[in-house]
């Protein structure tokens, strides 16, 4: 047995034979041509064919991995049609009187180099995409097909690196796992692998020799290891793990695509909580109906200085576009207390959880607040974004916030920047004061989302960070349950919808209770969506209420 170690980009177990994938590298020769315009026309034809292939790949990927995973092929189509790229190829053909294949290869190399020299890691990652589209155009010029992998039985694909189009062309039923010698965790390959739910390991030094082809192997995506010719005890251990994984997956698969509706017809939205764009693959994989809480402060926490409007805009836009019209609730920054960023220079406080945090910082530093609001509003032109404000205690606060939002909208109108004029505004219910004012607050906003983590801490007067108080902490405290009912009733009376985005939302022992209370949405970590859906589908709310004497 030989063990190779790399970096896991998606967990899971795969057991099967290795299949070494070798690229169909085209050899391009430089040839003189007499009729340069005919060559330019041949290039135009190849471009058209390439676009058609990419469109087909896009449609295939949408079916297999969803809109987000398929986006790359739209991006590739744009690259094929990029004016600078086309101009460069045509210039080379005309000025050097050479064949189109050579001009494309030359342009591809130059553009790739340019991207590789860029400082931004994202753009460096795009060099692989340039290479991918250039090879595809050359393949079309040479009259080749769209490529693919040959294999009769499901295999573990081992490759140097895989271009996104290569992974999508492969027949998914025949692939157990991806293992690549190179590749980056940010590459579309790993994103696609994640979305496809296939264990994948990158940076793994498996030799790409013919002898490796057909060898028995185990990929352990939890450990980031590949066992080639595994010992019998390892094989037995991994088979057990695989069985467990398969049982879990089968259960969850059956629930994908189903509506969240109870036996007696009550519907509820099940959304996902995220902290950054890396979580998006999980959101799609687990079939979330939207994003109910994007903790935007993680953008600030991951930065050495205030993130600029454009940096934030790019992130919000990506989330909105990936969710393709599904609701994305962005919570404005909730810094302070347990989430500190040095550059905010917040004063030392005796009781930070009761101090300058969240919306209080935004209202005392309107410049920071407005930068974020501008970024969110600009991104709202690219999907269905809502804005949510944390740690609210009063109607006055909400009125002030709305004034600031109106100012930012006006500024954007003045410079003709597009945004969603009807963007939904909501607040988090995290303080007992907000619970008591639910109906009045509801009249001011479109929705509520209960932050049970903070609401519990402020209601029970127990620091959520202090583990030594665990014996006093009761997440099902009847007082808290009463509050949750008050919130949803107040919301509905005041004309707002209500959800829960704190951890309690994913407590499966309370799902029936939340349905009975009338909650419209639960937002939970992506992995909890399908287990929650299972309960919703099995619940009869009317009967539950009767049982509990609630009606
Ligand atoms: C909450 O308080 O329940 C919540 C969702 O916000 P956070 O955990 O980020 O404070
Ligand atoms: Mg909170």
Coordinates of C-alpha atoms and ligand atoms in Angstrom, one line a residue:
X1 CA 0.0 0.0 0.0
X2 CA 1.2 3.5 -0.8
X3 CA -0.4 6.6 0.7
X4 CA -0.3 9.9 -1.1
X5 CA -1.4 13.0 0.8
X6 CA -2.9 16.3 -0.6
X7 CA -5.4 18.9 0.3
X8 CA -9.0 17.9 0.5
X9 CA -11.4 20.2 -1.3
X10 CA -14.5 18.1 -0.7
X11 CA -15.0 15.3 1.8
X12 CA -16.4 11.8 1.3
X13 CA -15.0 8.4 0.5
X14 CA -14.4 6.8 -2.9
X15 CA -13.2 3.2 -3.5
X16 CA -12.4 2.1 -7.0
X17 CA -9.8 1.9 -9.8
X18 CA -7.6 4.8 -10.7
X19 CA -7.9 6.2 -14.2
X20 CA -5.0 8.5 -15.2
X21 CA -6.4 11.3 -17.3
X22 CA -4.1 12.7 -20.0
X23 CA -5.0 15.8 -21.8
X24 CA -5.5 15.7 -25.5
X25 CA -2.8 18.3 -26.0
X26 CA -2.8 19.7 -29.5
X27 CA 0.4 20.3 -31.3
X28 CA 0.1 23.6 -33.1
X29 CA 2.5 24.3 -36.0
X30 CA 3.2 27.8 -37.3
X31 CA 2.3 27.8 -41.0
X32 CA 2.3 30.6 -43.6
X33 CA -1.0 31.3 -45.3
X34 CA -1.6 33.1 -48.6
X35 CA -5.2 34.2 -47.9
X36 CA -5.2 35.9 -44.5
X37 CA -8.8 37.0 -44.8
X38 CA -9.9 33.4 -45.3
X39 CA -7.9 32.5 -42.2
X40 CA -9.6 35.3 -40.2
X41 CA -13.0 33.9 -41.5
X42 CA -11.9 30.4 -40.4
X43 CA -11.2 31.8 -36.9
X44 CA -14.6 33.4 -36.8
X45 CA -16.3 30.0 -37.7
X46 CA -14.2 28.3 -35.0
X47 CA -15.3 30.9 -32.5
X48 CA -19.0 30.3 -33.3
X49 CA -18.5 26.5 -32.9
X50 CA -16.7 27.1 -29.6
X51 CA -19.6 29.3 -28.3
X52 CA -22.1 26.5 -29.3
X53 CA -20.0 23.9 -27.5
X54 CA -19.8 26.1 -24.4
X55 CA -23.5 26.8 -24.5
X56 CA -24.1 23.0 -24.6
X57 CA -21.7 22.5 -21.7
X58 CA -23.5 25.3 -19.8
X59 CA -26.9 23.7 -20.3
X60 CA -25.5 20.3 -19.2
X61 CA -23.9 21.8 -16.2
X62 CA -27.1 23.6 -15.1
X63 CA -28.8 20.3 -15.0
X64 CA -26.0 18.5 -13.2
X65 CA -24.6 21.1 -10.8
X66 CA -27.0 24.1 -10.9
X67 CA -26.7 27.7 -12.1
X68 CA -23.7 28.5 -10.0
X69 CA -21.6 25.7 -11.2
X70 CA -22.6 26.4 -14.8
X71 CA -21.6 30.1 -14.6
X72 CA -18.1 29.4 -15.6
X73 CA -19.2 28.4 -19.1
X74 CA -21.0 31.7 -19.5
X75 CA -17.7 33.4 -18.4
X76 CA -15.9 31.3 -21.0
X77 CA -18.3 32.4 -23.7
X78 CA -17.5 36.0 -22.8
X79 CA -13.8 35.3 -23.0
X80 CA -14.1 33.8 -26.5
X81 CA -15.9 37.0 -27.5
X82 CA -13.5 39.3 -25.7
X83 CA -12.5 42.1 -28.1
X84 CA -8.9 42.3 -27.0
X85 CA -8.5 38.6 -27.5
X86 CA -10.1 38.6 -31.0
X87 CA -8.1 41.7 -32.0
X88 CA -4.8 40.0 -30.9
X89 CA -5.5 36.8 -32.9
X90 CA -6.6 38.7 -36.0
X91 CA -3.5 41.0 -35.8
X92 CA -1.2 38.0 -35.6
X93 CA -2.9 36.3 -38.6
X94 CA -2.8 39.5 -40.7
X95 CA 0.6 40.8 -39.7
X96 CA 2.5 37.5 -39.8
X97 CA 0.4 35.8 -42.5
X98 CA 0.1 32.7 -40.3
X99 CA -2.5 30.1 -39.6
X100 CA -5.3 30.8 -37.1
X101 CA -4.3 27.8 -34.8
X102 CA -0.9 29.4 -34.3
X103 CA -2.4 32.9 -33.7
X104 CA -4.8 31.5 -31.1
X105 CA -2.1 29.6 -29.3
X106 CA 0.2 32.6 -29.3
X107 CA -2.6 34.9 -28.0
X108 CA -3.6 32.3 -25.4
X109 CA 0.0 32.1 -24.1
X110 CA 0.3 35.9 -23.9
X111 CA -3.0 36.4 -22.1
X112 CA -2.2 33.6 -19.8
X113 CA 1.1 35.2 -18.9
X114 CA -0.6 38.5 -18.3
X115 CA -3.1 37.0 -15.9
X116 CA -0.4 35.0 -14.1
X117 CA 1.5 38.2 -13.4
X118 CA -1.4 39.9 -11.8
X119 CA -1.4 40.4 -8.0
X120 CA -4.9 39.5 -7.4
X121 CA -5.2 35.8 -6.7
X122 CA -8.6 35.6 -8.4
X123 CA -7.2 36.9 -11.7
X124 CA -4.2 34.6 -11.5
X125 CA -6.7 31.7 -11.2
X126 CA -8.3 32.9 -14.5
X127 CA -5.1 32.0 -16.4
X128 CA -6.4 28.4 -16.5
X129 CA -9.6 29.6 -18.0
X130 CA -7.7 31.4 -20.8
X131 CA -5.8 28.2 -21.5
X132 CA -9.0 26.2 -21.5
X133 CA -10.8 28.4 -24.1
X134 CA -7.7 28.7 -26.3
X135 CA -7.4 24.9 -26.5
X136 CA -11.0 24.6 -27.3
X137 CA -10.9 27.1 -30.1
X138 CA -7.8 25.3 -31.5
X139 CA -9.6 22.0 -31.2
X140 CA -12.5 23.5 -33.3
X141 CA -10.0 24.9 -35.9
X142 CA -8.5 21.4 -36.1
X143 CA -11.9 19.9 -36.6
X144 CA -11.9 18.0 -33.3
X145 CA -14.9 17.1 -31.2
X146 CA -15.6 18.5 -27.8
X147 CA -13.4 15.9 -26.0
X148 CA -14.3 13.7 -23.0
X149 CA -13.0 10.9 -20.9
X150 CA -13.1 7.2 -21.8
X151 CA -14.0 4.7 -19.1
X152 CA -16.4 1.8 -18.9
X153 CA -16.7 1.5 -15.1
X154 CA -16.8 4.2 -12.4
X155 CA -13.2 5.4 -11.7
X156 CA -11.1 7.7 -9.5
X157 CA -9.9 10.3 -12.0
X158 CA -6.3 11.2 -11.4
X159 CA -4.9 14.2 -13.4
X160 CA -2.3 16.8 -13.4
X161 CA -5.0 19.4 -13.3
X162 CA -8.5 19.6 -14.8
X163 CA -10.0 22.5 -16.7
X164 CA -13.6 23.2 -15.8
X165 CA -14.8 22.1 -19.2
X166 CA -13.0 18.8 -18.8
X167 CA -14.7 18.0 -15.5
X168 CA -18.1 18.9 -16.9
X169 CA -17.7 16.9 -20.1
X170 CA -17.0 13.8 -18.1
X171 CA -19.8 11.4 -17.5
X172 CA -20.6 11.9 -13.8
X173 CA -22.0 8.4 -13.3
X174 CA -18.5 7.0 -14.1
X175 CA -16.6 9.3 -11.7
X176 CA -16.1 8.4 -8.1
X177 CA -13.6 11.1 -7.2
X178 CA -11.1 13.7 -8.6
X179 CA -7.5 13.7 -7.5
X180 CA -5.2 16.3 -9.1
X181 CA -1.5 16.8 -8.7
X182 CA -1.9 20.6 -9.1
X183 CA -4.9 22.9 -8.9
X184 CA -6.0 25.5 -6.4
X185 CA -8.7 25.4 -3.8
X186 CA -10.2 28.4 -5.5
X187 CA -10.3 26.9 -8.9
X188 CA -13.6 26.2 -10.6
X189 CA -12.6 22.6 -10.7
X190 CA -12.8 22.3 -7.0
X191 CA -15.9 24.4 -6.9
X192 CA -17.5 22.1 -9.4
X193 CA -16.3 19.0 -7.5
X194 CA -17.9 20.4 -4.4
X195 CA -21.1 21.2 -6.2
X196 CA -21.1 17.7 -7.7
X197 CA -20.7 16.2 -4.3
X198 CA -17.7 14.1 -5.3
X199 CA -14.7 13.7 -2.9
X200 CA -11.8 15.7 -4.4
X201 CA -8.2 16.1 -3.4
X202 CA -5.8 18.6 -5.0
X203 CA -2.0 19.0 -4.6
X204 CA -1.6 15.3 -4.4
X205 CA 1.6 13.8 -5.8
X206 CA 0.2 10.7 -7.4
X207 CA 2.4 9.6 -10.3
X208 CA 0.6 10.0 -13.6
X209 CA 2.1 6.9 -15.1
X210 CA 0.5 4.1 -17.2
X211 CA 1.2 1.6 -14.3
X212 CA -1.1 3.6 -12.1
X213 CA -4.0 3.1 -14.5
X214 CA -6.4 0.5 -13.1
X215 CA -4.8 0.2 -9.7
X216 CA -7.2 -0.3 -6.7
X217 CA -7.4 2.8 -4.5
X218 CA -9.3 4.5 -1.7
X219 CA -9.8 8.3 -1.7
X220 CA -10.5 9.6 1.8
X221 CA -11.7 13.2 1.3
X222 CA -11.9 13.6 5.1
X223 CA -8.2 13.0 5.6
X224 CA -7.0 14.3 2.2
X225 CA -5.4 10.9 1.5
X226 CA -5.2 8.5 -1.4
X227 CA -4.4 4.8 -0.5
X228 CA -3.1 3.0 -3.6
X229 CA -3.4 -0.9 -3.3
X230 CA -4.9 -0.5 0.2
X231 CA -4.2 -3.1 2.9
X232 CA -7.3 -5.3 3.7
X233 CA -7.9 -3.7 7.1
X234 CA -7.8 -0.1 5.6
X235 CA -10.1 -1.2 2.8
X236 CA -12.6 -2.8 5.3
X237 CA -12.5 0.4 7.5
X238 CA -13.1 2.7 4.5
X239 CA -15.9 0.5 3.1
X240 CA -17.8 0.9 6.4
X241 CA -17.3 4.7 6.2
X242 CA -18.5 4.7 2.6
X243 CA -21.6 2.8 3.5
X244 CA -22.5 5.3 6.2
X245 CA -22.0 8.1 3.7
X246 CA -24.1 6.5 1.1
X247 CA -27.0 6.0 3.5
X248 CA -26.9 9.6 4.5
X249 CA -26.7 10.8 0.9
X250 CA -29.5 8.6 -0.3
X251 CA -31.8 10.0 2.4
X252 CA -31.0 13.5 1.5
X253 CA -31.1 13.0 -2.2
X254 CA -34.7 11.9 -2.0
X255 CA -35.7 15.2 -0.4
X256 CA -34.0 17.5 -3.0
X257 CA -36.3 19.5 -5.1
X258 CA -39.2 19.0 -2.8
X259 CA -41.4 21.8 -1.6
X260 CA -41.2 22.6 2.1
X261 CA -44.9 21.9 2.8
X262 CA -46.5 20.1 5.8
X263 CA -49.1 17.3 5.5
X264 CA -51.8 19.8 6.0
X265 CA -50.5 22.2 3.4
X266 CA -48.6 24.8 5.5
X267 CA -45.5 26.2 3.7
X268 CA -42.3 27.4 5.2
X269 CA -39.1 28.8 3.6
X270 CA -35.9 27.0 4.4
X271 CA -32.9 29.2 3.8
X272 CA -29.2 29.0 4.6
X273 CA -26.8 31.0 6.8
X274 CA -23.5 31.9 5.2
X275 CA -20.3 33.7 6.3
X276 CA -18.6 34.0 2.9
X277 CA -18.8 33.1 -0.7
X278 CA -17.1 29.7 -0.2
X279 CA -20.3 28.5 1.5
X280 CA -22.3 29.0 -1.6
X281 CA -21.6 25.5 -3.0
X282 CA -23.1 24.0 0.1
X283 CA -26.1 26.3 -0.1
X284 CA -26.8 24.9 -3.6
X285 CA -25.9 21.4 -2.8
X286 CA -28.3 21.3 0.1
X287 CA -31.1 22.8 -2.0
X288 CA -31.7 25.9 0.2
X289 CA -34.5 28.2 -1.0
X290 CA -32.4 31.3 -0.4
X291 CA -29.9 32.8 1.9
X292 CA -31.5 34.0 5.1
X293 CA -28.4 35.4 6.8
X294 CA -25.2 36.5 5.2
X295 CA -23.0 37.5 8.1
X296 CA -21.3 40.3 6.2
X297 CA -19.0 41.2 9.1
X298 CA -16.8 38.3 8.0
X299 CA -15.7 40.4 5.1
X300 CA -14.5 43.0 7.7
X301 CA -13.0 40.4 10.0
X302 CA -11.0 38.9 7.2
X303 CA -9.5 42.2 6.3
X304 CA -6.7 44.5 7.7
X305 CA -8.6 47.6 6.9
X306 CA -12.1 48.7 6.1
X307 CA -13.1 46.8 2.9
X308 CA -13.9 49.3 0.1
X309 CA -17.2 49.7 -1.5
X310 CA -16.0 48.0 -4.7
X311 CA -14.6 45.0 -2.8
X312 CA -17.9 44.6 -1.0
X313 CA -19.9 45.1 -4.1
X314 CA -18.0 42.3 -5.9
X315 CA -18.8 39.9 -3.1
X316 CA -22.5 40.8 -2.8
X317 CA -22.9 40.7 -6.5
X318 CA -21.3 37.2 -6.7
X319 CA -23.7 35.9 -4.0
X320 CA -26.7 37.5 -5.7
X321 CA -25.8 36.1 -9.1
X322 CA -25.0 32.7 -7.8
X323 CA -28.4 32.5 -6.1
X324 CA -29.9 33.4 -9.5
X325 CA -33.0 35.2 -8.3
X326 CA -33.4 33.5 -5.0
X327 CA -33.6 35.7 -1.9
X328 CA -30.3 36.8 -0.4
X329 CA -30.6 38.5 3.0
X330 CA -27.4 40.5 3.7
X331 CA -27.1 41.5 7.3
X332 CA -25.2 44.7 7.8
X333 CA -22.0 44.5 9.8
X334 CA -22.4 43.1 13.2
X335 CA -19.0 43.9 14.7
X336 CA -18.2 44.4 18.4
X337 CA -18.6 42.1 21.4
X338 CA -17.2 38.7 20.4
X339 CA -16.3 39.9 16.8
X340 CA -13.5 42.4 17.0
X341 CA -11.5 44.0 14.1
X342 CA -8.6 46.1 15.3
X343 CA -8.8 48.8 12.7
X344 CA -12.2 49.8 14.1
X345 CA -10.3 51.0 17.2
X346 CA -13.3 50.3 19.4
X347 CA -13.0 51.6 23.0
X348 CA -12.3 49.1 25.8
X349 CA -15.6 48.2 27.5
X350 CA -16.5 46.5 30.7
X351 CA -19.5 44.8 29.1
X352 CA -18.8 44.6 25.4
X353 CA -21.9 42.5 24.7
X354 CA -23.9 45.4 26.1
X355 CA -21.8 48.0 24.5
X356 CA -20.9 49.6 21.2
X357 CA -21.8 46.8 18.7
X358 CA -23.6 46.1 15.5
X359 CA -26.1 48.8 14.4
X360 CA -24.8 51.1 17.2
X361 CA -21.5 51.3 15.4
X362 CA -23.2 51.9 12.1
X363 CA -25.3 54.7 13.5
X364 CA -22.3 56.4 15.1
X365 CA -20.1 55.9 12.0
X366 CA -22.4 56.7 9.2
X367 CA -19.5 56.8 6.7
X368 CA -18.8 53.1 7.3
X369 CA -22.5 52.3 7.2
X370 CA -23.1 54.2 4.0
X371 CA -20.2 52.5 2.2
X372 CA -21.7 49.1 3.0
X373 CA -25.2 50.2 2.0
X374 CA -24.0 51.6 -1.3
X375 CA -22.2 48.3 -2.1
X376 CA -25.3 46.2 -1.2
X377 CA -27.7 48.5 -3.1
X378 CA -25.5 48.4 -6.2
X379 CA -25.4 44.6 -6.0
X380 CA -29.2 44.5 -5.7
X381 CA -29.4 45.1 -9.4
X382 CA -28.0 41.6 -10.0
X383 CA -30.4 39.4 -8.0
X384 CA -32.9 39.4 -5.2
X385 CA -31.2 41.1 -2.2
X386 CA -32.8 42.1 1.1
X387 CA -31.0 44.1 3.8
X388 CA -31.2 43.2 7.5
X389 CA -30.1 45.3 10.5
X390 CA -28.8 43.6 13.7
X391 CA -29.3 44.4 17.4
X392 CA -32.3 46.7 17.1
X393 CA -34.0 48.0 20.2
X394 CA -36.4 50.7 19.1
X395 CA -38.6 52.2 16.4
X396 CA -36.5 55.4 16.4
X397 CA -33.4 53.4 15.4
X398 CA -35.3 51.9 12.5
X399 CA -36.5 55.3 11.4
X400 CA -33.0 56.6 11.4
X401 CA -31.7 53.6 9.5
X402 CA -34.4 54.2 6.9
X403 CA -33.4 57.8 6.5
X404 CA -29.8 56.8 5.9
X405 CA -30.9 54.2 3.3
X406 CA -33.0 56.8 1.6
X407 CA -30.0 59.2 1.5
X408 CA -27.8 56.5 -0.1
X409 CA -30.6 55.7 -2.6
X410 CA -30.8 59.3 -3.5
X411 CA -27.1 59.6 -4.0
X412 CA -27.2 56.5 -6.3
X413 CA -30.1 58.0 -8.3
X414 CA -28.2 61.2 -8.8
X415 CA -25.3 59.4 -10.4
X416 CA -27.7 57.1 -12.3
X417 CA -26.6 53.9 -10.7
X418 CA -29.1 51.0 -10.9
X419 CA -30.4 49.2 -7.8
X420 CA -33.6 47.4 -6.7
X421 CA -35.9 50.3 -5.9
X422 CA -38.2 48.0 -3.9
X423 CA -35.4 46.3 -1.9
X424 CA -36.8 44.6 1.2
X425 CA -35.6 45.9 4.6
X426 CA -35.8 43.8 7.7
X427 CA -34.5 43.7 11.2
X428 CA -33.1 41.1 13.5
X429 CA -35.0 40.5 16.7
X430 CA -32.2 39.9 19.2
X431 CA -33.2 42.0 22.2
X432 CA -36.1 41.7 24.6
X433 CA -36.9 45.4 23.8
X434 CA -37.4 44.5 20.2
X435 CA -39.7 41.6 21.1
X436 CA -41.9 43.8 23.2
X437 CA -42.1 46.3 20.3
X438 CA -42.6 43.7 17.6
X439 CA -45.9 45.0 16.3
X440 CA -44.7 48.6 16.1
X441 CA -41.4 47.6 14.5
X442 CA -43.2 45.4 12.0
X443 CA -45.1 48.4 10.7
X444 CA -41.7 49.9 9.7
X445 CA -40.1 47.0 7.9
X446 CA -40.8 44.1 5.6
X447 CA -39.5 41.3 7.7
X448 CA -38.0 40.1 11.0
X449 CA -35.4 37.4 11.6
X450 CA -35.0 36.3 15.2
X451 CA -31.4 36.0 16.3
X452 CA -31.9 33.4 19.0
X453 CA -28.3 33.3 19.9
X454 CA -28.3 36.9 21.2
X455 CA -32.0 36.9 22.2
X456 CA -31.3 34.0 24.5
X457 CA -28.2 35.6 26.0
X458 CA -30.0 38.9 26.6
X459 CA -33.2 37.2 27.9
X460 CA -31.5 34.8 30.3
X461 CA -28.7 37.2 31.1
X462 CA -26.2 34.5 30.3
X463 CA -23.1 35.3 28.3
X464 CA -23.3 33.1 25.1
X465 CA -19.5 32.7 25.2
X466 CA -19.2 31.6 28.8
X467 CA -19.2 27.8 28.9
X468 CA -19.0 27.6 32.6
X469 CA -22.6 28.8 32.8
X470 CA -23.9 25.9 30.7
X471 CA -25.8 24.4 33.6
X472 CA -27.9 27.5 33.8
X473 CA -28.4 27.9 30.1
X474 CA -31.7 26.6 28.8
X475 CA -32.2 27.1 25.1
X476 CA -35.8 26.0 25.4
X477 CA -36.6 28.3 28.3
X478 CA -40.4 28.8 28.4
X479 CA -39.8 32.6 28.6
X480 CA -38.0 32.4 25.3
X481 CA -40.6 30.3 23.7
X482 CA -43.3 32.9 24.7
X483 CA -41.1 35.6 23.2
X484 CA -40.8 33.7 19.9
X485 CA -44.6 33.5 19.7
X486 CA -44.9 37.2 20.5
X487 CA -42.5 38.0 17.7
X488 CA -44.3 36.1 15.0
X489 CA -47.7 37.4 16.1
X490 CA -46.4 41.0 16.3
X491 CA -44.8 40.6 12.8
X492 CA -48.0 39.4 11.2
X493 CA -50.2 42.0 12.9
X494 CA -47.8 44.7 11.7
X495 CA -47.7 43.3 8.2
X496 CA -44.2 41.8 8.1
X497 CA -43.1 38.2 7.7
X498 CA -41.0 36.4 10.3
X499 CA -38.1 34.0 10.4
X500 CA -35.5 32.6 12.7
X501 CA -31.8 32.7 11.8
X502 CA -30.2 31.9 15.2
X503 CA -29.0 28.3 16.0
X504 CA -32.4 27.4 17.5
X505 CA -33.9 27.5 14.0
X506 CA -32.1 24.2 13.3
X507 CA -33.1 22.5 16.5
X508 CA -35.1 19.7 15.0
X509 CA -37.0 19.1 18.2
X510 CA -38.6 22.5 17.8
X511 CA -39.5 22.5 14.1
X512 CA -43.1 21.5 14.8
X513 CA -43.3 24.2 17.4
X514 CA -42.1 26.8 15.0
X515 CA -44.5 25.7 12.4
X516 CA -47.3 25.8 14.9
X517 CA -46.3 29.3 15.9
X518 CA -46.6 30.3 12.3
X519 CA -43.0 31.1 11.3
X520 CA -42.6 31.8 7.6
X521 CA -38.9 31.0 7.4
X522 CA -36.1 29.2 9.1
X523 CA -32.5 30.0 8.1
X524 CA -29.9 27.4 9.2
X525 CA -26.5 26.1 8.2
X526 CA -26.7 24.5 4.8
X527 CA -26.3 20.9 6.1
X528 CA -29.4 21.3 8.2
X529 CA -31.8 22.2 5.3
X530 CA -32.7 18.6 4.2
X531 CA -33.1 17.2 7.8
X532 CA -35.4 20.1 8.5
X533 CA -37.3 19.5 5.3
X534 CA -37.9 15.9 6.3
X535 CA -39.6 17.0 9.5
X536 CA -41.7 19.6 7.7
X537 CA -42.9 17.0 5.2
X538 CA -43.9 14.6 8.0
X539 CA -45.7 17.2 10.2
X540 CA -49.4 17.8 10.4
X541 CA -49.5 21.2 12.1
X542 CA -53.3 21.1 12.8
X543 CA -52.9 17.8 14.6
X544 CA -49.8 18.9 16.5
X545 CA -51.7 22.0 17.8
X546 CA -54.6 19.8 18.9
X547 CA -52.2 17.5 20.7
X548 CA -50.6 20.3 22.5
X549 CA -53.9 22.1 23.3
X550 CA -52.8 25.1 21.3
X551 CA -56.2 25.6 19.6
Ligands
LIG1 C1 -28.0 35.5 16.5 O1 -27.7 36.3 17.4 O2 -28.8 34.5 16.8 C2 -27.5 35.6 15.2 C3 -28.0 34.9 14.2 O3 -26.5 36.4 15.0 P1 -25.0 36.1 15.4 O4 -24.9 34.7 15.9 O5 -24.1 36.4 14.3 O6 -24.8 37.1 16.5
LIG2 MG1 -26.7 38.1 16.9

